[in-house]
Amino acid sequence: MLIQEGLSLEEKLKILTDAARYDVSCTSSGVGRRGKDGFLGNSRTDGICHSFSADGRCISLLKILLTNQCIYDCRYCVNRRSNDTLRTAFTPEEIGTLTMEFYRRNYIEGLFLSSGVLDTPDYTMEQIYRALLLLRREYRFNGYIHVKAIPGADPALIEMTGYLADRMSVNLELPTAGGLRTLAPAKTREKILKPMRQIQLGIARQLEREGRLESRGIRMDSIGREPSLPDPASALEEGSGHLKTGRPVLAEGSKSPEKGRPALMDDGGSREGRPRAIPGKSVYGNFGLGRVSAYRPYFVPAGQSTQLIVGATPESDYQMMAVAEALYRNFGLKRVFYSAFVRVNDDSLLPELPGGPPLLREHRLYQADWLMRYYGFAASELLDEARPNFNLFLDPKCDWALRHLEQFPVEINRAPYETLLRVPGVGVKSAVRIVAARRRSALRFEDLKRIGVVLKRAAYFITCSGRMMTPVRLQEDAIAAALLGEERRRLPFDSSGLYRQLSLFDDFHLQEGEKSHGSLCV
Amino acid sequence: MVLYVCEDSTEGILCGVYDAWASRLGHDRVGLALAGAYNYEMFTEYRPVLTDRAKAQKVERAVRGKISERAWRWVYRATLSREKEKADAVYRFLIHGFHIGEAVTQCLQIPQVHALFALNRAVACEAHHQKEFLRFSQLPDRVLFARIGPKHDVTPLLMPYFCDRMPSERFVIWDAGHERAGVHVKGGLWYLLAGREAARAAALEKETDAGRYALLWQIFFDSVAIPERKNEACQRTHLPLRYRPYMTERFSRS
Ligand code: SF4
């Protein structure tokens, strides 16, 4: 490994940013904290983006590595030991100064500090802890800090670090244990899940101390007595054992409701096995204190997140979503991030991806993730073993609605909140507004427009006081064609390749449409 | 028809509301307009509104007490809008507000409620973007200086926000379009300057030194993008071009 001495701060910043950029999570959300005298910074629950880089992603935090030296050799990673790149490290003072000076100028909301594994996990975690301690105590920084917990590090170090950070994350990276074995031989499921579980318990205890467990829909009895918990690690392992036969991870869960039940939340209201949708809140219970005082330390108040790489290994979307769902239910994660695989290393075990990173697939996974957390969809409703991948041409919600036309139309003036949420073109905000506004007077189509409903999509699925917007009831194919045209305009991509794919599909659909009725999956 | 002509300020508009209401002419027969921003019409009587803090405060108290804090936030933000019809929009909204009470902010189906909601949302959105994209540079003595060019007059919304997060920093926010400046000199107290005072604050811009951190920021900004995911269209949707001239980072052109 080439460790370069005497680099300037400019050179170090370039190297250690280049090395950090593949971790996609860059949000500064989840914690609200006011400023305090003598300190720099505050934090807003909804987070703030300060810029957008040339790839269109939000820049919120100073996302850097402490060092890009690493003793491991994960095949997908730029920093793997066997890569012949320049290695360097920041001093804690450099990190402190950069964070403070960037923050003062309103470039960033805070710091996202990650690191390669230097010598040992313990040593690395200790360096991270020191950098954070300096930043909080000496430099008096009160803004947002997201920090990585290094698997294998002493739990005491992770605990201490958690009291200085707002968010912690441990990246699962590959959704199955088999995938990890092939691409990250030094990592195992257990090693990654251990700190994740520790952080989950730490957050739960913090919530308990604050008397906020119940209001978050989390049951301490199911967390406290560990044996009564379904073993999430083995639940995850179990699924991956079936990977070769193509069976989805956690398939068990969808069949026997007992096993698939969220371990840490009371989802009593779900007769159909769906988690209950709480207006504007995640259905998995809010792990993380959220609003905090600036005058006391808290353990990871913005909650825990992780990242899954999309498309480095051959898991289906269903397997990905099932893993994500289990992470939310059993590990109390606040966010799961999806990162389209970028082939930075030439390695025979990595897929070729001639079309570039699978961005559209990543986009669909995010949409589905949103549907699980805020709309009360279960992974098994969106996909199943027979249909393991998302329709690339329609968003998962439209796709679901088209496959469940028997549940529509929905009457806007009567349907419960959960049902409104399932209407394409109705988002969380507009569903909340509908429920509030209809108390005063029955809503008409023109009212829905003001409320923010996208009628272009919703029109096919709703009635207002018994009337459809258009007099003719359309067939599935016609609705699908209309939605497809609309979807094309909403995609956040500019890729001409994708448009070609879409028009090809239109041709396909025109021919197939007459013969077979229905399925839009390709 | 009687049109109350008020000054373009929060207080001016609130006083217009007060006068129009107190006239007891009937809501259909009165309206509000901003000074210099209406066309003369025959058969309309124009009455100038005297801006008077006590009157404005009475209206504010009534809105907060009889409707809600939320309604007050909507009204306050709407008065900062650049739209000419804002004064009348506030008045029309308050007619419903005092009639319906707290629930008025949930009645988006009422056109006059929605109109004010939309004004408020546009202003809130602009303020949010400024909180994201505003950039400070440093003057001698570590004073921070930012030049902004917002559509709406959002400086009064930005000052409390930056005062909370940087209580120990001295800073100036100069709105070049509205020619207003917000100034914070430690301790959370801030001032809004207009006219010649504001122009003096604006002159400070010449003394800022772009400095080392601007360069470091540019290095970070360029490095953090993943080349394989380049997507300038997406970047443009999130970060509209009009903010970029005020920002520190330079955006490469494809
Ligand atoms: S441990 Fe982390 S930094 Fe090291 S090679 Fe693996 S992924 Fe890369």
PDB file of C-alpha atoms and ligand atoms in Angstrom, chain A residues 70 72 74 76-77 79-80 116 187, ligand 1:
ATOM      1  CA  CYS A  70      -7.838  -0.739   4.461  1.00  0.00           C
ATOM      2  CA  TYR A  72      -9.691  -5.814   3.719  1.00  0.00           C
ATOM      3  CA  CYS A  74     -13.886  -6.326  -0.698  1.00  0.00           C
ATOM      4  CA  TYR A  76     -16.552  -4.057  -5.204  1.00  0.00           C
ATOM      5  CA  CYS A  77     -14.708  -1.359  -3.254  1.00  0.00           C
ATOM      6  CA  ASN A  79     -10.370   1.183  -1.331  1.00  0.00           C
ATOM      7  CA  ARG A  80      -9.713  -2.535  -1.302  1.00  0.00           C
ATOM      8  CA  GLY A 116     -11.354   2.111   5.642  1.00  0.00           C
ATOM      9  CA  LYS A 187     -17.240  -9.817   6.211  1.00  0.00           C
TER      10      LYS A 187
HETATM   11  S1  SF4 C   1     -13.791  -2.883   4.502  1.00  0.00           S
HETATM   12 FE1  SF4 C   1     -14.798  -1.101   3.609  1.00  0.00          FE
HETATM   13  S2  SF4 C   1     -13.137   0.195   2.859  1.00  0.00           S
HETATM   14 FE2  SF4 C   1     -12.276  -1.821   3.263  1.00  0.00          FE
HETATM   15  S3  SF4 C   1     -12.363  -2.831   1.296  1.00  0.00           S
HETATM   16 FE3  SF4 C   1     -14.209  -3.436   2.394  1.00  0.00          FE
HETATM   17  S4  SF4 C   1     -15.735  -1.927   1.760  1.00  0.00           S
HETATM   18 FE4  SF4 C   1     -13.732  -1.113   1.179  1.00  0.00          FE
END
